[in-house]
PDB file of C-alpha atoms (C1' of nucleotides) in Angstrom:
ATOM      1  CA  MET A   1     100.214 100.853 126.427  1.00 44.00           C
ATOM      2  CA  ALA A   2     102.324 102.379 129.428  1.00 47.00           C
ATOM      3  CA  ARG A   3     102.543 105.342 128.162  1.00 53.00           C
ATOM      4  CA  PRO A   4     105.759 106.827 129.551  1.00 58.00           C
ATOM      5  CA  GLU A   5     106.419 111.026 129.513  1.00 81.00           C
ATOM      6  CA  CYS A   6     107.806 112.356 126.082  1.00 94.00           C
ATOM      7  CA  PRO A   7     110.903 114.450 127.017  1.00 94.00           C
ATOM      8  CA  LYS A   8     110.380 118.021 125.852  1.00 94.00           C
ATOM      9  CA  GLU A   9     112.775 119.038 123.193  1.00 95.00           C
ATOM     10  CA  SER A  10     113.093 122.062 121.147  1.00 94.00           C
ATOM     11  CA  LEU A  11     113.513 121.044 117.531  1.00 93.00           C
ATOM     12  CA  LYS A  12     116.449 121.132 117.530  1.00 95.00           C
ATOM     13  CA  THR A  13     117.175 118.763 119.996  1.00 96.00           C
ATOM     14  CA  LYS A  14     114.574 116.751 118.352  1.00 97.00           C
ATOM     15  CA  ARG A  15     116.656 116.233 114.499  1.00 97.00           C
ATOM     16  CA  ALA A  16     120.226 115.451 116.923  1.00 97.00           C
ATOM     17  CA  ARG A  17     118.065 113.165 117.414  1.00 98.00           C
ATOM     18  CA  ALA A  18     116.682 111.132 114.401  1.00 98.00           C
ATOM     19  CA  ALA A  19     119.856 111.835 112.633  1.00 98.00           C
ATOM     20  CA  ARG A  20     121.465 110.181 115.706  1.00 98.00           C
ATOM     21  CA  ILE A  21     118.549 107.404 114.995  1.00 98.00           C
ATOM     22  CA  LEU A  22     119.618 107.461 111.032  1.00 98.00           C
ATOM     23  CA  GLU A  23     122.736 106.898 111.268  1.00 98.00           C
ATOM     24  CA  ARG A  24     122.095 103.528 113.567  1.00 98.00           C
ATOM     25  CA  LEU A  25     119.553 102.433 110.771  1.00 98.00           C
ATOM     26  CA  GLU A  26     121.485 102.864 107.765  1.00 98.00           C
ATOM     27  CA  ALA A  27     123.851 100.666 109.779  1.00 98.00           C
ATOM     28  CA  ALA A  28     121.589  98.302 110.648  1.00 98.00           C
ATOM     29  CA  TYR A  29     119.091  97.870 107.224  1.00 98.00           C
ATOM     30  CA  PRO A  30     121.857  99.075 104.444  1.00 97.00           C
ATOM     31  CA  ASN A  31     119.730  98.187 101.726  1.00 94.00           C
ATOM     32  CA  ALA A  32     116.266  98.539 103.145  1.00 96.00           C
ATOM     33  CA  ARG A  33     113.810  99.112 100.367  1.00 96.00           C
ATOM     34  CA  THR A  34     110.989  97.411  99.778  1.00 97.00           C
ATOM     35  CA  GLU A  35     110.045  93.551 100.532  1.00 97.00           C
ATOM     36  CA  LEU A  36     107.128  93.192  98.403  1.00 98.00           C
ATOM     37  CA  ARG A  37     107.606  91.896  95.103  1.00 98.00           C
ATOM     38  CA  HIS A  38     107.005  93.080  91.854  1.00 98.00           C
ATOM     39  CA  GLU A  39     108.808  93.551  88.671  1.00 98.00           C
ATOM     40  CA  THR A  40     107.138  97.027  87.313  1.00 98.00           C
ATOM     41  CA  PRO A  41     105.414  99.899  88.598  1.00 98.00           C
ATOM     42  CA  PHE A  42     102.736  98.585  88.000  1.00 98.00           C
ATOM     43  CA  GLN A  43     102.941  94.871  89.792  1.00 98.00           C
ATOM     44  CA  LEU A  44     104.457  97.681  92.797  1.00 98.00           C
ATOM     45  CA  LEU A  45     100.894  99.652  93.211  1.00 99.00           C
ATOM     46  CA  VAL A  46      98.791  95.677  92.755  1.00 99.00           C
ATOM     47  CA  ALA A  47     101.131  94.896  95.146  1.00 98.00           C
ATOM     48  CA  THR A  48     100.491  97.815  97.884  1.00 98.00           C
ATOM     49  CA  VAL A  49      96.705  97.997  97.810  1.00 99.00           C
ATOM     50  CA  LEU A  50      96.850  94.522  98.997  1.00 98.00           C
ATOM     51  CA  SER A  51      98.897  94.564 101.366  1.00 98.00           C
ATOM     52  CA  ALA A  52      96.685  97.132 103.555  1.00 98.00           C
ATOM     53  CA  GLN A  53      96.237  94.966 106.379  1.00 98.00           C
ATOM     54  CA  ALA A  54      98.027  92.170 105.696  1.00 98.00           C
ATOM     55  CA  THR A  55     101.086  90.565 105.675  1.00 98.00           C
ATOM     56  CA  ASP A  56     103.799  91.333 102.972  1.00 97.00           C
ATOM     57  CA  LYS A  57     104.580  88.014 103.518  1.00 98.00           C
ATOM     58  CA  SER A  58     101.264  86.122 102.530  1.00 98.00           C
ATOM     59  CA  VAL A  59     101.006  89.223  99.493  1.00 98.00           C
ATOM     60  CA  ASN A  60     104.441  87.795  98.220  1.00 98.00           C
ATOM     61  CA  ALA A  61     102.292  83.544  97.659  1.00 98.00           C
ATOM     62  CA  ALA A  62      99.514  84.944  96.589  1.00 98.00           C
ATOM     63  CA  THR A  63     101.578  87.895  93.206  1.00 98.00           C
ATOM     64  CA  PRO A  64     103.955  84.651  91.525  1.00 98.00           C
ATOM     65  CA  ALA A  65     100.385  83.267  89.577  1.00 98.00           C
ATOM     66  CA  LEU A  66      98.141  86.729  90.112  1.00 98.00           C
ATOM     67  CA  PHE A  67     101.525  88.489  87.963  1.00 98.00           C
ATOM     68  CA  ALA A  68     101.450  85.563  85.322  1.00 98.00           C
ATOM     69  CA  ARG A  69      97.524  85.149  85.002  1.00 98.00           C
ATOM     70  CA  TYR A  70      97.170  89.522  84.637  1.00 98.00           C
ATOM     71  CA  PRO A  71     101.286  91.382  84.116  1.00 98.00           C
ATOM     72  CA  ASP A  72      99.970  94.269  83.422  1.00 98.00           C
ATOM     73  CA  ALA A  73      97.074  96.149  84.455  1.00 98.00           C
ATOM     74  CA  PHE A  74      95.701  95.692  80.632  1.00 98.00           C
ATOM     75  CA  ALA A  75      94.779  92.588  80.982  1.00 98.00           C
ATOM     76  CA  LEU A  76      93.192  92.484  84.596  1.00 98.00           C
ATOM     77  CA  ALA A  77      91.816  95.633  83.143  1.00 98.00           C
ATOM     78  CA  GLN A  78      89.595  92.488  81.198  1.00 98.00           C
ATOM     79  CA  ALA A  79      89.353  90.135  84.720  1.00 98.00           C
ATOM     80  CA  THR A  80      86.340  90.335  87.120  1.00 98.00           C
ATOM     81  CA  PRO A  81      86.339  90.621  90.716  1.00 98.00           C
ATOM     82  CA  GLU A  82      85.050  86.625  90.871  1.00 98.00           C
ATOM     83  CA  GLU A  83      88.217  85.439  88.447  1.00 98.00           C
ATOM     84  CA  VAL A  84      90.693  87.268  90.121  1.00 98.00           C
ATOM     85  CA  GLU A  85      89.222  86.821  93.927  1.00 98.00           C
ATOM     86  CA  PRO A  86      91.027  82.769  94.116  1.00 98.00           C
ATOM     87  CA  TYR A  87      94.293  85.021  93.075  1.00 98.00           C
ATOM     88  CA  ILE A  88      94.423  86.311  96.766  1.00 98.00           C
ATOM     89  CA  ARG A  89      91.470  84.973  99.456  1.00 98.00           C
ATOM     90  CA  ARG A  90      94.121  84.159 101.621  1.00 98.00           C
ATOM     91  CA  ILE A  91      95.382  87.516 102.026  1.00 98.00           C
ATOM     92  CA  GLY A  92      92.752  88.477 102.830  1.00 98.00           C
ATOM     93  CA  LEU A  93      90.244  92.005 102.473  1.00 98.00           C
ATOM     94  CA  TYR A  94      89.892  89.593  98.914  1.00 98.00           C
ATOM     95  CA  ARG A  95      86.337  90.856  97.812  1.00 98.00           C
ATOM     96  CA  THR A  96      86.752  94.650  98.245  1.00 98.00           C
ATOM     97  CA  LYS A  97      90.799  94.697  97.087  1.00 98.00           C
ATOM     98  CA  ALA A  98      89.572  92.032  94.043  1.00 99.00           C
ATOM     99  CA  LYS A  99      86.918  94.846  92.726  1.00 98.00           C
ATOM    100  CA  ASN A 100      89.706  97.802  93.438  1.00 98.00           C
ATOM    101  CA  LEU A 101      92.510  96.072  91.747  1.00 99.00           C
ATOM    102  CA  VAL A 102      89.480  95.376  88.130  1.00 99.00           C
ATOM    103  CA  ARG A 103      88.691  99.282  88.224  1.00 98.00           C
ATOM    104  CA  LEU A 104      91.547 100.378  88.757  1.00 99.00           C
ATOM    105  CA  ALA A 105      93.351  97.988  86.332  1.00 99.00           C
ATOM    106  CA  GLN A 106      90.324  99.899  83.954  1.00 98.00           C
ATOM    107  CA  MET A 107      90.921 103.660  85.844  1.00 98.00           C
ATOM    108  CA  LEU A 108      94.783 103.147  84.319  1.00 98.00           C
ATOM    109  CA  VAL A 109      94.184 102.274  80.575  1.00 98.00           C
ATOM    110  CA  GLU A 110      90.800 104.535  80.313  1.00 98.00           C
ATOM    111  CA  ARG A 111      92.950 107.914  82.354  1.00 98.00           C
ATOM    112  CA  HIS A 112      96.490 106.674  81.816  1.00 98.00           C
ATOM    113  CA  GLY A 113      97.298 104.150  78.976  1.00 98.00           C
ATOM    114  CA  GLY A 114      97.455 100.992  81.280  1.00 98.00           C
ATOM    115  CA  GLU A 115     101.340 102.977  82.904  1.00 98.00           C
ATOM    116  CA  VAL A 116     101.158 103.984  86.486  1.00 98.00           C
ATOM    117  CA  PRO A 117     100.533 107.987  86.930  1.00 98.00           C
ATOM    118  CA  ARG A 118     103.973 110.291  89.460  1.00 98.00           C
ATOM    119  CA  ASP A 119     100.717 111.789  89.963  1.00 98.00           C
ATOM    120  CA  LYS A 120     100.523 111.972  93.918  1.00 98.00           C
ATOM    121  CA  GLN A 121      96.819 112.955  93.230  1.00 98.00           C
ATOM    122  CA  ALA A 122      96.246 111.242  90.296  1.00 98.00           C
ATOM    123  CA  LEU A 123      96.964 108.040  91.997  1.00 98.00           C
ATOM    124  CA  MET A 124      94.462 108.718  95.055  1.00 98.00           C
ATOM    125  CA  GLU A 125      91.634 109.020  92.387  1.00 98.00           C
ATOM    126  CA  LEU A 126      92.587 104.650  92.719  1.00 98.00           C
ATOM    127  CA  PRO A 127      90.282 103.124  93.861  1.00 98.00           C
ATOM    128  CA  GLY A 128      91.591 101.416  97.558  1.00 98.00           C
ATOM    129  CA  VAL A 129      94.373 103.429  96.929  1.00 98.00           C
ATOM    130  CA  GLY A 130      94.951 106.100  99.906  1.00 98.00           C
ATOM    131  CA  TRP A 131      97.842 108.391 100.873  1.00 98.00           C
ATOM    132  CA  LYS A 132      99.875 105.499 102.602  1.00 98.00           C
ATOM    133  CA  THR A 133      99.629 103.659  99.334  1.00 98.00           C
ATOM    134  CA  ALA A 134      99.933 106.157  96.869  1.00 98.00           C
ATOM    135  CA  THR A 135     103.701 107.982  99.143  1.00 98.00           C
ATOM    136  CA  VAL A 136     104.736 104.206  98.813  1.00 98.00           C
ATOM    137  CA  VAL A 137     104.394 104.057  95.378  1.00 98.00           C
ATOM    138  CA  LEU A 138     105.720 107.176  94.508  1.00 98.00           C
ATOM    139  CA  GLY A 139     108.406 106.403  96.054  1.00 98.00           C
ATOM    140  CA  ALA A 140     109.598 103.326  96.052  1.00 97.00           C
ATOM    141  CA  ALA A 141     108.359 102.908  91.890  1.00 97.00           C
ATOM    142  CA  PHE A 142     110.022 107.070  91.236  1.00 98.00           C
ATOM    143  CA  GLY A 143     112.221 108.173  93.979  1.00 96.00           C
ATOM    144  CA  ILE A 144     109.900 110.664  94.959  1.00 98.00           C
ATOM    145  CA  PRO A 145     110.293 111.590  98.534  1.00 98.00           C
ATOM    146  CA  GLY A 146     107.998 111.154 101.037  1.00 98.00           C
ATOM    147  CA  ILE A 147     107.226 109.724 104.509  1.00 98.00           C
ATOM    148  CA  ALA A 148     104.321 106.875 104.335  1.00 98.00           C
ATOM    149  CA  VAL A 149     103.401 105.732 108.281  1.00 98.00           C
ATOM    150  CA  ASP A 150     101.340 102.968 108.205  1.00 98.00           C
ATOM    151  CA  THR A 151     100.624 101.165 111.079  1.00 98.00           C
ATOM    152  CA  HIS A 152     104.072 100.617 112.030  1.00 98.00           C
ATOM    153  CA  LEU A 153     105.841 104.219 111.796  1.00 98.00           C
ATOM    154  CA  ALA A 154     103.002 105.423 113.381  1.00 98.00           C
ATOM    155  CA  ARG A 155     104.163 103.690 116.492  1.00 98.00           C
ATOM    156  CA  LEU A 156     107.245 103.690 115.750  1.00 98.00           C
ATOM    157  CA  ALA A 157     106.957 107.677 115.743  1.00 98.00           C
ATOM    158  CA  LYS A 158     105.161 107.715 119.328  1.00 98.00           C
ATOM    159  CA  ARG A 159     107.603 105.164 120.734  1.00 98.00           C
ATOM    160  CA  LEU A 160     110.348 107.271 119.854  1.00 98.00           C
ATOM    161  CA  CYS A 161     108.898 110.598 121.144  1.00 98.00           C
ATOM    162  CA  LEU A 162     109.256 111.577 117.070  1.00 98.00           C
ATOM    163  CA  SER A 163     105.260 112.515 116.490  1.00 97.00           C
ATOM    164  CA  GLN A 164     102.335 112.189 118.460  1.00 95.00           C
ATOM    165  CA  ALA A 165      99.773 112.860 115.876  1.00 97.00           C
ATOM    166  CA  ARG A 166      97.255 111.207 115.300  1.00 96.00           C
ATOM    167  CA  THR A 167      96.647 110.720 111.783  1.00 97.00           C
ATOM    168  CA  PRO A 168      98.867 109.257 109.040  1.00 98.00           C
ATOM    169  CA  GLU A 169      99.362 112.466 107.145  1.00 98.00           C
ATOM    170  CA  ARG A 170     100.740 114.717 110.222  1.00 98.00           C
ATOM    171  CA  ILE A 171     103.688 111.807 111.635  1.00 98.00           C
ATOM    172  CA  GLY A 172     103.810 111.295 108.029  1.00 98.00           C
ATOM    173  CA  ALA A 173     104.446 115.088 107.692  1.00 98.00           C
ATOM    174  CA  GLU A 174     105.910 116.190 111.175  1.00 98.00           C
ATOM    175  CA  LEU A 175     109.378 113.157 110.368  1.00 98.00           C
ATOM    176  CA  GLU A 176     109.271 114.425 107.230  1.00 98.00           C
ATOM    177  CA  GLN A 177     110.796 118.151 109.279  1.00 97.00           C
ATOM    178  CA  TYR A 178     113.791 115.929 111.489  1.00 98.00           C
ATOM    179  CA  PHE A 179     115.336 113.798 108.589  1.00 98.00           C
ATOM    180  CA  PRO A 180     116.905 115.315 105.827  1.00 98.00           C
ATOM    181  CA  ARG A 181     114.584 115.335 101.996  1.00 98.00           C
ATOM    182  CA  GLU A 182     116.984 112.718 100.097  1.00 98.00           C
ATOM    183  CA  ARG A 183     116.732 109.748 103.258  1.00 98.00           C
ATOM    184  CA  TRP A 184     113.099 110.000 103.388  1.00 98.00           C
ATOM    185  CA  VAL A 185     112.581 107.139 101.125  1.00 98.00           C
ATOM    186  CA  PHE A 186     115.113 105.474 103.275  1.00 98.00           C
ATOM    187  CA  VAL A 187     113.930 105.853 106.344  1.00 98.00           C
ATOM    188  CA  HIS A 188     110.671 104.774 105.577  1.00 98.00           C
ATOM    189  CA  HIS A 189     111.344 101.442 104.719  1.00 98.00           C
ATOM    190  CA  ALA A 190     113.864 100.864 107.781  1.00 98.00           C
ATOM    191  CA  LEU A 191     110.950 101.830 110.070  1.00 98.00           C
ATOM    192  CA  ILE A 192     108.885  99.401 108.565  1.00 98.00           C
ATOM    193  CA  LEU A 193     111.732  97.000 109.309  1.00 98.00           C
ATOM    194  CA  HIS A 194     112.946  97.926 112.484  1.00 98.00           C
ATOM    195  CA  GLY A 195     109.398  97.617 113.402  1.00 98.00           C
ATOM    196  CA  ARG A 196     108.800  93.906 111.857  1.00 97.00           C
ATOM    197  CA  TYR A 197     111.268  92.554 113.450  1.00 97.00           C
ATOM    198  CA  VAL A 198     112.263  94.166 116.734  1.00 98.00           C
ATOM    199  CA  CYS A 199     109.897  97.196 117.829  1.00 98.00           C
ATOM    200  CA  THR A 200     107.157  94.884 117.383  1.00 98.00           C
ATOM    201  CA  ALA A 201     103.722  95.306 118.173  1.00 97.00           C
ATOM    202  CA  ARG A 202     103.145  93.300 120.639  1.00 95.00           C
ATOM    203  CA  ARG A 203     106.152  92.338 122.841  1.00 95.00           C
ATOM    204  CA  PRO A 204     109.208  94.676 121.522  1.00 97.00           C
ATOM    205  CA  ARG A 205     112.614  93.431 121.714  1.00 97.00           C
ATOM    206  CA  CYS A 206     114.456  96.441 123.513  1.00 97.00           C
ATOM    207  CA  GLU A 207     117.448  93.971 124.434  1.00 96.00           C
ATOM    208  CA  ALA A 208     117.760  93.797 120.902  1.00 96.00           C
ATOM    209  CA  CYS A 209     117.083  97.898 119.793  1.00 98.00           C
ATOM    210  CA  VAL A 210     119.762 100.364 117.513  1.00 98.00           C
ATOM    211  CA  LEU A 211     117.852 102.482 118.540  1.00 98.00           C
ATOM    212  CA  ALA A 212     117.042 101.738 122.213  1.00 97.00           C
ATOM    213  CA  GLU A 213     119.931 105.096 123.279  1.00 97.00           C
ATOM    214  CA  ALA A 214     117.798 107.762 121.338  1.00 97.00           C
ATOM    215  CA  CYS A 215     114.378 105.990 122.648  1.00 97.00           C
ATOM    216  CA  PRO A 216     112.501 107.752 125.897  1.00 96.00           C
ATOM    217  CA  SER A 217     110.367 104.933 125.364  1.00 96.00           C
ATOM    218  CA  ARG A 218     112.752 101.670 126.213  1.00 94.00           C
ATOM    219  CA  GLY A 219     112.210  98.883 128.830  1.00 88.00           C
ATOM    220  CA  THR A 220     108.950 100.328 129.378  1.00 86.00           C
ATOM    221  CA  TRP A 221     106.522  98.284 127.238  1.00 74.00           C
TER     222      TRP A 221
ATOM    223  C1'  DA B   1      83.379 104.133 113.947  1.00 78.17           C
ATOM    224  C1'  DT B   2      82.643 100.849 111.629  1.00 78.17           C
ATOM    225  C1'  DC B   3      83.757  97.253 107.331  1.00 78.17           C
ATOM    226  C1'  DC B   4      86.184  94.371 105.382  1.00 78.17           C
ATOM    227  C1'  DC B   5      88.927  89.497 106.039  1.00 78.17           C
ATOM    228  C1'  DG B   6      92.576  85.433 106.275  1.00 78.17           C
ATOM    229  C1'  DA B   7      96.731  83.869 108.371  1.00 78.17           C
ATOM    230  C1'  DG B   8      99.868  83.526 112.070  1.00 78.17           C
ATOM    231  C1'  DG B   9     102.364  84.420 116.181  1.00 78.17           C
ATOM    232  C1'  DG B  10     101.680  84.542 121.241  1.00 78.17           C
TER     233       DG B  10
ATOM    234  C1'  DC C   1      91.475  82.883 122.011  1.00 78.17           C
ATOM    235  C1'  DC C   2      92.874  88.006 120.953  1.00 78.17           C
ATOM    236  C1'  DC C   3      96.394  90.581 118.503  1.00 78.17           C
ATOM    237  C1'  DT C   4      98.588  92.479 115.107  1.00 78.17           C
ATOM    238  C1'  DC C   5      99.283  92.562 109.714  1.00 78.17           C
ATOM    239  C1'  DT C   6     103.275  98.402 104.458  1.00 78.17           C
ATOM    240  C1'  DG C   7      94.553 100.625 105.104  1.00 78.17           C
ATOM    241  C1'  DG C   8      91.005 102.680 102.715  1.00 78.17           C
ATOM    242  C1'  DA C   9      85.495 103.376 101.964  1.00 78.17           C
ATOM    243  C1'  DT C  10      81.355 105.031 103.638  1.00 78.17           C
TER     244       DT C  10
END
DNA sequence: ATCCCGAGGG
DNA sequence: CCCTCTGGAT
């Protein structure tokens, strides 16, 4: 990672650049939303927990069979981790995730009537659910604004010189200063798509990047 | 800071 | 072979 210096910008200048970035994201990814397959908030929560350090493709390959066997929290709460493992083994980190999902389902039944709580603190008390997963679920399932920062957002925020902060929470808080609240959830999904297909971790395709004009790091990778 | 972990890409 | 993938818990 050869780091170019980020330009010194006022908040006003940065917001103007963010506005241009948002414009181009809206043109390039007009209906960006989660690519995790799900029918209910519960299934989205499970899929998002499974997506930690895994590709959404591998998660989507596993969840149809998983959801057919365990369609809701009540069904999953009756399972043992050993019974769940075969469904998710190919995703990786499967022992931890199987254990977490069963306990998570049991807690949903015990504390929330089997439903997904619309509250970040309550979500973060569930095993396997941290700040990023809770923010994603609130946004995608309930439309509650928030910019969840995952590996893609962290990388793009740095390359775009939108945030040099280190923790996901701080990067997210900073990004939320630059984009309008009603577009936060869109920005999250659009930047993930852009990070997955264009501004990739290893060899970013700057020549094909619609954000290049607004990116101080263009061509330096 | 380290562990969990399989699968696909370069 | 090494790196990365919508992280979280210890």
